[in-house]
N, CA and C atoms as an extended XYZ file, in Angstrom:
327
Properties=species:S:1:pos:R:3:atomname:S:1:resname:S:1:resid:I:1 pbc="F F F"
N       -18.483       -3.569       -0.602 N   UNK     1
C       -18.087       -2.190       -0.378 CA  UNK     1
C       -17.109       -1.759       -1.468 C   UNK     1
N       -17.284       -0.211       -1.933 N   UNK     2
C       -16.822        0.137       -3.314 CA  UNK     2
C       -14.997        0.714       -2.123 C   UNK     2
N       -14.251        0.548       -3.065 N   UNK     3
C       -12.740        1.311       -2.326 CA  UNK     3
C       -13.075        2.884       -2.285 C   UNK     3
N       -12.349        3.467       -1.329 N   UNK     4
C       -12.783        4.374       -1.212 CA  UNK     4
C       -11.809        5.492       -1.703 C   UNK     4
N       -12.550        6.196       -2.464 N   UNK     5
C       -11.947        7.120       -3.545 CA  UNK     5
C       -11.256        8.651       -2.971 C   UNK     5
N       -11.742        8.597       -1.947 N   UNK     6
C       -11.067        9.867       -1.336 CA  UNK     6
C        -9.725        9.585       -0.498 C   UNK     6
N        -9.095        8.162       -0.350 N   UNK     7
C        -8.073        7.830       -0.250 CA  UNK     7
C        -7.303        7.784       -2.100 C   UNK     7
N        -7.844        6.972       -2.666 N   UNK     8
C        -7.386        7.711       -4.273 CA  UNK     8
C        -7.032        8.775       -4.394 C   UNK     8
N        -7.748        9.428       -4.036 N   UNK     9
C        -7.153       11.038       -4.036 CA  UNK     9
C        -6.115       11.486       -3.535 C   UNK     9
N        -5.586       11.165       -2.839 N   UNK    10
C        -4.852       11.729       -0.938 CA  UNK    10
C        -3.663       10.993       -1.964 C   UNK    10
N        -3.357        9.415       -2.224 N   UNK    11
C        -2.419        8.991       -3.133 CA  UNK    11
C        -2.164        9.465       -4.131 C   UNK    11
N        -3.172        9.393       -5.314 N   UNK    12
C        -2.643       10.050       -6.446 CA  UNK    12
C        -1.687       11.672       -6.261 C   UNK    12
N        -2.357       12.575       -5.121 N   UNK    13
C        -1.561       13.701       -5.144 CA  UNK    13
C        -0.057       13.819       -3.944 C   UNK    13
N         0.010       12.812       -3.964 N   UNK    14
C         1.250       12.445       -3.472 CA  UNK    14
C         2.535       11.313       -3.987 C   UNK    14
N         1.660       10.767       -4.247 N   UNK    15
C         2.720        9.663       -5.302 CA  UNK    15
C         2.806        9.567       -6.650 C   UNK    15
N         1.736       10.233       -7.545 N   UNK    16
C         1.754        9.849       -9.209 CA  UNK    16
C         2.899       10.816      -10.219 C   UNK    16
N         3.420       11.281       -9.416 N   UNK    17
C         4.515       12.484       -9.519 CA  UNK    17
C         5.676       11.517       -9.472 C   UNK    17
N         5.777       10.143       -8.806 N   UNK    18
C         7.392        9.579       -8.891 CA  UNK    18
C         7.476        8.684      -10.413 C   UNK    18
N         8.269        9.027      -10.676 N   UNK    19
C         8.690        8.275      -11.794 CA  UNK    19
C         8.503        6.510      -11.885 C   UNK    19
N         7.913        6.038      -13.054 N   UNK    20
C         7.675        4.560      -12.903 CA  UNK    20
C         6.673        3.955      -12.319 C   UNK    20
N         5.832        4.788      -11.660 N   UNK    21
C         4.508        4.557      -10.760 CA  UNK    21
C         3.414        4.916      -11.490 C   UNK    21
N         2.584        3.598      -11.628 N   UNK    22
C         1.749        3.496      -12.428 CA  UNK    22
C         0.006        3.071      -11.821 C   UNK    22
N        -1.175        3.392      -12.152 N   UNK    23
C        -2.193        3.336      -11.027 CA  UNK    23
C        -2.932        2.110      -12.041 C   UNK    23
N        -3.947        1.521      -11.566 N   UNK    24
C        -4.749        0.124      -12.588 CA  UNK    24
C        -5.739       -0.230      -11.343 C   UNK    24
N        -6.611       -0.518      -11.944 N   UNK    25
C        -7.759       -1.674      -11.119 CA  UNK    25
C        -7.378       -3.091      -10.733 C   UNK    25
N        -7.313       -2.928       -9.472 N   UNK    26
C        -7.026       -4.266       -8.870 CA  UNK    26
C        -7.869       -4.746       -7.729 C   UNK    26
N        -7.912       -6.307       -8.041 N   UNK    27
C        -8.729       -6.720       -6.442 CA  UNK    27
C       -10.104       -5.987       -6.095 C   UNK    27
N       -10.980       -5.456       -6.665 N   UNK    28
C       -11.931       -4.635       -6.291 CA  UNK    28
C       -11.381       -2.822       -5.850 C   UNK    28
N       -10.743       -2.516       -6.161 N   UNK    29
C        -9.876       -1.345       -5.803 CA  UNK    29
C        -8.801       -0.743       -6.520 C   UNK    29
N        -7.665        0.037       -6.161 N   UNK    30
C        -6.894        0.320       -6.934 CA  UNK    30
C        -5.238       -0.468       -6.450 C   UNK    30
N        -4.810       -0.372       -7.717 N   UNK    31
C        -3.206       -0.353       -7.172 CA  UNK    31
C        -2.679        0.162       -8.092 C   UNK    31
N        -1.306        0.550       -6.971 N   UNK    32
C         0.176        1.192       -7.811 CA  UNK    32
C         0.744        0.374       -8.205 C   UNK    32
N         1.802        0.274       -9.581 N   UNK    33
C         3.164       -0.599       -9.482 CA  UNK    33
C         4.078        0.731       -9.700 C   UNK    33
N         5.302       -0.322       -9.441 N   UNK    34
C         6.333        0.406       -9.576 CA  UNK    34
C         7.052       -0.081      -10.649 C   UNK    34
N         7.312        0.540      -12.142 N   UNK    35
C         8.112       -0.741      -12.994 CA  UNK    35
C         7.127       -1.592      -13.440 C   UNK    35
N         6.145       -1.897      -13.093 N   UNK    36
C         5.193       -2.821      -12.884 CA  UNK    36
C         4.681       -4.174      -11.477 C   UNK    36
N         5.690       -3.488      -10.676 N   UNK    37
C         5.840       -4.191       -9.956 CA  UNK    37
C         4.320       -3.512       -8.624 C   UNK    37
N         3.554       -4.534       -7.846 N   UNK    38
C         2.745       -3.611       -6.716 CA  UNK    38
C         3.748       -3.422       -5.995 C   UNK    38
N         3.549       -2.158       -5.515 N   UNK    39
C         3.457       -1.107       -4.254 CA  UNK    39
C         3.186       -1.192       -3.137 C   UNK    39
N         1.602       -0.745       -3.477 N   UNK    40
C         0.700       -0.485       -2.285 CA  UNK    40
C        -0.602       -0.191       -3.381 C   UNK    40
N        -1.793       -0.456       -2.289 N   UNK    41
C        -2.923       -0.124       -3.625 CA  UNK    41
C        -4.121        0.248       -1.986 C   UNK    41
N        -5.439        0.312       -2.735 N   UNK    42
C        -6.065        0.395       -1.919 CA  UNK    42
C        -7.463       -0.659       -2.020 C   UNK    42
N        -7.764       -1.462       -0.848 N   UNK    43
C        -9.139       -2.436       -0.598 CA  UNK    43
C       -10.194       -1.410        0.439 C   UNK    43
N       -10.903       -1.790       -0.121 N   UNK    44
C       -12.176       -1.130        0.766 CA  UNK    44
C       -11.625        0.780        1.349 C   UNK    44
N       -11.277        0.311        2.346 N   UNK    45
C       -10.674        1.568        3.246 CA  UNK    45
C        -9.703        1.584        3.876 C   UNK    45
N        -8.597        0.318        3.442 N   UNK    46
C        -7.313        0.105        3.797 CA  UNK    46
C        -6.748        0.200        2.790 C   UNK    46
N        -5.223        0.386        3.560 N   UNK    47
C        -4.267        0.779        2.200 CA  UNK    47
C        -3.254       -0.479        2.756 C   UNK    47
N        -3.517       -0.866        1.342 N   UNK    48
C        -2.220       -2.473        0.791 CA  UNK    48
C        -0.994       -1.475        0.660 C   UNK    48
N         0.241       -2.402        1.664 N   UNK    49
C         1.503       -1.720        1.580 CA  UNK    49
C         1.996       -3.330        1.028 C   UNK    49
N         2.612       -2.926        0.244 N   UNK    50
C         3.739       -4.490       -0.323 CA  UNK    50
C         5.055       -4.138        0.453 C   UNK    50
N         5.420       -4.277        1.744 N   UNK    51
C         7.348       -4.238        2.541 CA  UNK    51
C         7.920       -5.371        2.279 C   UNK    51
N         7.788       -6.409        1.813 N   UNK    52
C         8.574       -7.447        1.270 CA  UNK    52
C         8.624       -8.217        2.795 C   UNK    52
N         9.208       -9.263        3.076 N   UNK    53
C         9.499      -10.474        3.525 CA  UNK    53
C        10.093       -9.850        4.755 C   UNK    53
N        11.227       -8.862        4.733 N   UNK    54
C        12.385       -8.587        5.863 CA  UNK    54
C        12.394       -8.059        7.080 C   UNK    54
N        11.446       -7.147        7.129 N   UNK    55
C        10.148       -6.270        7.610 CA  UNK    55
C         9.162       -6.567        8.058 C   UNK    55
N         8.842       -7.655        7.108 N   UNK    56
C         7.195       -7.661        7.581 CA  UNK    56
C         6.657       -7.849        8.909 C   UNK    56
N         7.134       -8.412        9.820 N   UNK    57
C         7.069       -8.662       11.335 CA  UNK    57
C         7.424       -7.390       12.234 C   UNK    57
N         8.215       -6.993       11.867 N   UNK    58
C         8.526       -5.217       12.725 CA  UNK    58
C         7.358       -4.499       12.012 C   UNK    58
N         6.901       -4.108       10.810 N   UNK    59
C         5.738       -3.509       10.548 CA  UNK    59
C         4.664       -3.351       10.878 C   UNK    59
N         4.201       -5.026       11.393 N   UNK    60
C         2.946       -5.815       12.034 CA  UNK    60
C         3.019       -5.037       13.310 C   UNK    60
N         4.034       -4.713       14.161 N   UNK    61
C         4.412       -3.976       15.479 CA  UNK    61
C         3.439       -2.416       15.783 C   UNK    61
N         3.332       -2.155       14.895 N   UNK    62
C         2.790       -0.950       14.847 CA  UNK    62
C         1.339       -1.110       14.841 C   UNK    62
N         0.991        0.394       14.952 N   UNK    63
C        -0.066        0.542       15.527 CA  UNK    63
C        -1.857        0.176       13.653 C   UNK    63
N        -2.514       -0.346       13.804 N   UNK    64
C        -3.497        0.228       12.941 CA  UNK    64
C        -3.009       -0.951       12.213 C   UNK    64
N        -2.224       -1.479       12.132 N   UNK    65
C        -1.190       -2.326       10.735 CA  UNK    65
C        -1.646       -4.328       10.907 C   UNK    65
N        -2.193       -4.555       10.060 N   UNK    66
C        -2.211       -5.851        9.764 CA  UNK    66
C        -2.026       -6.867        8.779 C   UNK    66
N        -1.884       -8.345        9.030 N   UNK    67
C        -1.570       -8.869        7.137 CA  UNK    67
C        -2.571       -8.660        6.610 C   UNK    67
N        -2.411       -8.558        4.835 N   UNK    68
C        -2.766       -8.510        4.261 CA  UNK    68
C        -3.421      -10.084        3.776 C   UNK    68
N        -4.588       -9.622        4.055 N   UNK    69
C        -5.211      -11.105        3.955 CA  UNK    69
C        -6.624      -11.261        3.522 C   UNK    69
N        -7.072      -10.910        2.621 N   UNK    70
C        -8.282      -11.000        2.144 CA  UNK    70
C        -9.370      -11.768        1.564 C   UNK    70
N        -8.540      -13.321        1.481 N   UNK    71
C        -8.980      -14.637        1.164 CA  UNK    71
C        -8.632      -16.010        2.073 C   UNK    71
N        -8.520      -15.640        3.494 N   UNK    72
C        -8.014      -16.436        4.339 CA  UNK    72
C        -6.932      -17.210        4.633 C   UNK    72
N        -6.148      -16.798        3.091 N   UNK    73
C        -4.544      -16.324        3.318 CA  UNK    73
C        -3.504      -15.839        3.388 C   UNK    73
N        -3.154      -15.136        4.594 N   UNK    74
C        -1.944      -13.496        5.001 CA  UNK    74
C        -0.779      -13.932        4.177 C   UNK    74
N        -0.737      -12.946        3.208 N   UNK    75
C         0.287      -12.841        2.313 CA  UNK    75
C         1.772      -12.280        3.279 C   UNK    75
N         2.597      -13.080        3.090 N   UNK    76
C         4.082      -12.715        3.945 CA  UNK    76
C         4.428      -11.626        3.100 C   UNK    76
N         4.588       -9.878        3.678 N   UNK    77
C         5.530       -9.198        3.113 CA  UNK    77
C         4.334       -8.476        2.360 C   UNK    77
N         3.128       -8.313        3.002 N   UNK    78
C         1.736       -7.892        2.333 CA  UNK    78
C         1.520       -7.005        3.539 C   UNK    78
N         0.865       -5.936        3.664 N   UNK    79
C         0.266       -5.471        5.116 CA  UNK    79
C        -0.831       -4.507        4.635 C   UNK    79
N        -2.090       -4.307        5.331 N   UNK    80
C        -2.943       -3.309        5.432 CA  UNK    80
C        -3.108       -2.703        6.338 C   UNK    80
N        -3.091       -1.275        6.435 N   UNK    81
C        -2.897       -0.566        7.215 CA  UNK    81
C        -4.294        0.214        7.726 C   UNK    81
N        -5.316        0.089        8.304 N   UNK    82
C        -6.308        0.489        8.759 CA  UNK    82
C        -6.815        2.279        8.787 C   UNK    82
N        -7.861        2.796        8.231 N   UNK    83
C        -8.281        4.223        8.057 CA  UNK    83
C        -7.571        5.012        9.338 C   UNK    83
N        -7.341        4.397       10.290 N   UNK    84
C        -7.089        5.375       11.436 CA  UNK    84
C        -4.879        5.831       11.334 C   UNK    84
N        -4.707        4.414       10.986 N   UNK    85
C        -3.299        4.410       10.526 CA  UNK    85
C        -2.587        5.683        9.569 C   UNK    85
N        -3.358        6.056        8.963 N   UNK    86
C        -3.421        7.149        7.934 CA  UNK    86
C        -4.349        8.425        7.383 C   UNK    86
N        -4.637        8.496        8.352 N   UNK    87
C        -5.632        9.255        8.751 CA  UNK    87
C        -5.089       10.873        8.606 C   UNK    87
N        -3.680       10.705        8.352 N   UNK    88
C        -3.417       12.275        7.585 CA  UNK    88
C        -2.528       11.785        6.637 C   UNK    88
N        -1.961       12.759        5.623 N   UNK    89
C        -1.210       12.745        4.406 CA  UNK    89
C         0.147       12.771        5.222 C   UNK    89
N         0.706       12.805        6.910 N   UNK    90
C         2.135       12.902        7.112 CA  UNK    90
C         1.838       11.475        7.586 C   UNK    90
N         1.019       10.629        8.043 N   UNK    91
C         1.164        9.529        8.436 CA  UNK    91
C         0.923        8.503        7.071 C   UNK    91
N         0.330        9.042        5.849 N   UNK    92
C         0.149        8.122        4.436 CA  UNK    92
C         1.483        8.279        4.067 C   UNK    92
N         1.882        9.127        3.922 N   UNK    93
C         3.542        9.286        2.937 CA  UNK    93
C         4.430        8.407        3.373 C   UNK    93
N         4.761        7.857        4.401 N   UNK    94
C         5.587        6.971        4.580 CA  UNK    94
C         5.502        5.349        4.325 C   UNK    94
N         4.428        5.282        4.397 N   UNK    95
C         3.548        3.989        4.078 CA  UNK    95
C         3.915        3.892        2.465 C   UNK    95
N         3.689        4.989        1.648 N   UNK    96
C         3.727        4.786        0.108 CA  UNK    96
C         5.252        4.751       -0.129 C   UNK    96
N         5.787        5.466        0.315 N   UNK    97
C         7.475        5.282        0.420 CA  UNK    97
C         7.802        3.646        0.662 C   UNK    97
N         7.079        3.170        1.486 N   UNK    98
C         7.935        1.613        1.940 CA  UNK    98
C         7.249        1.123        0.848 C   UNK    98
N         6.519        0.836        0.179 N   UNK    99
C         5.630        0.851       -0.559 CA  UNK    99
C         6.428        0.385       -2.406 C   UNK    99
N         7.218        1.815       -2.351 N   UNK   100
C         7.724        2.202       -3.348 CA  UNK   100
C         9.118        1.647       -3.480 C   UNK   100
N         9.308        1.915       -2.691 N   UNK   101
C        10.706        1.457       -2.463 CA  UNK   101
C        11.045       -0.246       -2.634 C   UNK   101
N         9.909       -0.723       -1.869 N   UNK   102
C        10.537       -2.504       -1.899 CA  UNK   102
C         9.988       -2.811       -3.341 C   UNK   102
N         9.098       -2.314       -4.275 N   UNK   103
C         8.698       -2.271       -5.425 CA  UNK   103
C         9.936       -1.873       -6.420 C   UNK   103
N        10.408       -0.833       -5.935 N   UNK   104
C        11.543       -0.152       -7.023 CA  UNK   104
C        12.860       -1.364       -6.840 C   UNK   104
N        13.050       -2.056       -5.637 N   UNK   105
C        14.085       -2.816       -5.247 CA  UNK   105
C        14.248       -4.073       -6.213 C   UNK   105
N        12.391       -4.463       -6.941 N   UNK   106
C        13.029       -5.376       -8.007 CA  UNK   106
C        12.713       -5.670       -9.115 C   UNK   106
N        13.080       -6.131       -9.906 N   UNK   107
C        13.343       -6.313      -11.267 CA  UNK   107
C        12.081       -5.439      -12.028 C   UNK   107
N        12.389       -4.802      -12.809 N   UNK   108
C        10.992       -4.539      -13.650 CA  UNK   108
C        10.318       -5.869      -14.377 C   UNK   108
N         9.107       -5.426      -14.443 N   UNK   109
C         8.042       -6.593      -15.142 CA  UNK   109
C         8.076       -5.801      -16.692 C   UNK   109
């Protein structure tokens, strides 16, 4: 399955406007860095949030939200968030924010 580009869309016109955020082919799909660092990107029809380590278990809490795990091993501090999870641009924006943020938190590449 190709990623789905009309989530590309919905991101690019919400996030390619912050400074340091950069878009590339990744994993069969897209991703952001921040600095160079990932973000959040998109697989199939989920959107990869990178929340780091601190979080990641209160995140999992929520609704639509699972690890990020696409080779039969869940990356700690990785999460995908399911089409229904984001299913509007007020429920995507916050996702790219945590996104951005634990990205901006370290070191540039």
């Amino acid at each position: 399955m190709a990623y789905d580009t009309q989530l590309e869309a919905r991101i690019d016109l919400l996030s390619l406007n912050w400074p340091g955020l950069a878009k590339k082919a990744m994993f069969g799909g897209k991703g952001y860095l921040m600095r160079g660092n990932m973000a959040f990107g998109i697989w199939h029809d989920h959107l990869v949030v990178r929340c780091g380590p601190l979080r990641h278990a209160e995140y999992l809490t929520q609704a639509h939200v699972a690890e990020f795990d696409i080779t039969g091993k869940p990356m700690t501090g990785w999460l995908m968030v399911r089409p229904e999870g984001i299913d509007s641009d007020d429920a995507l924006l916050p996702w790219l924010e945590i996104g951005r943020d634990f990205a901006a938190s370290l070191p540039s590449k």
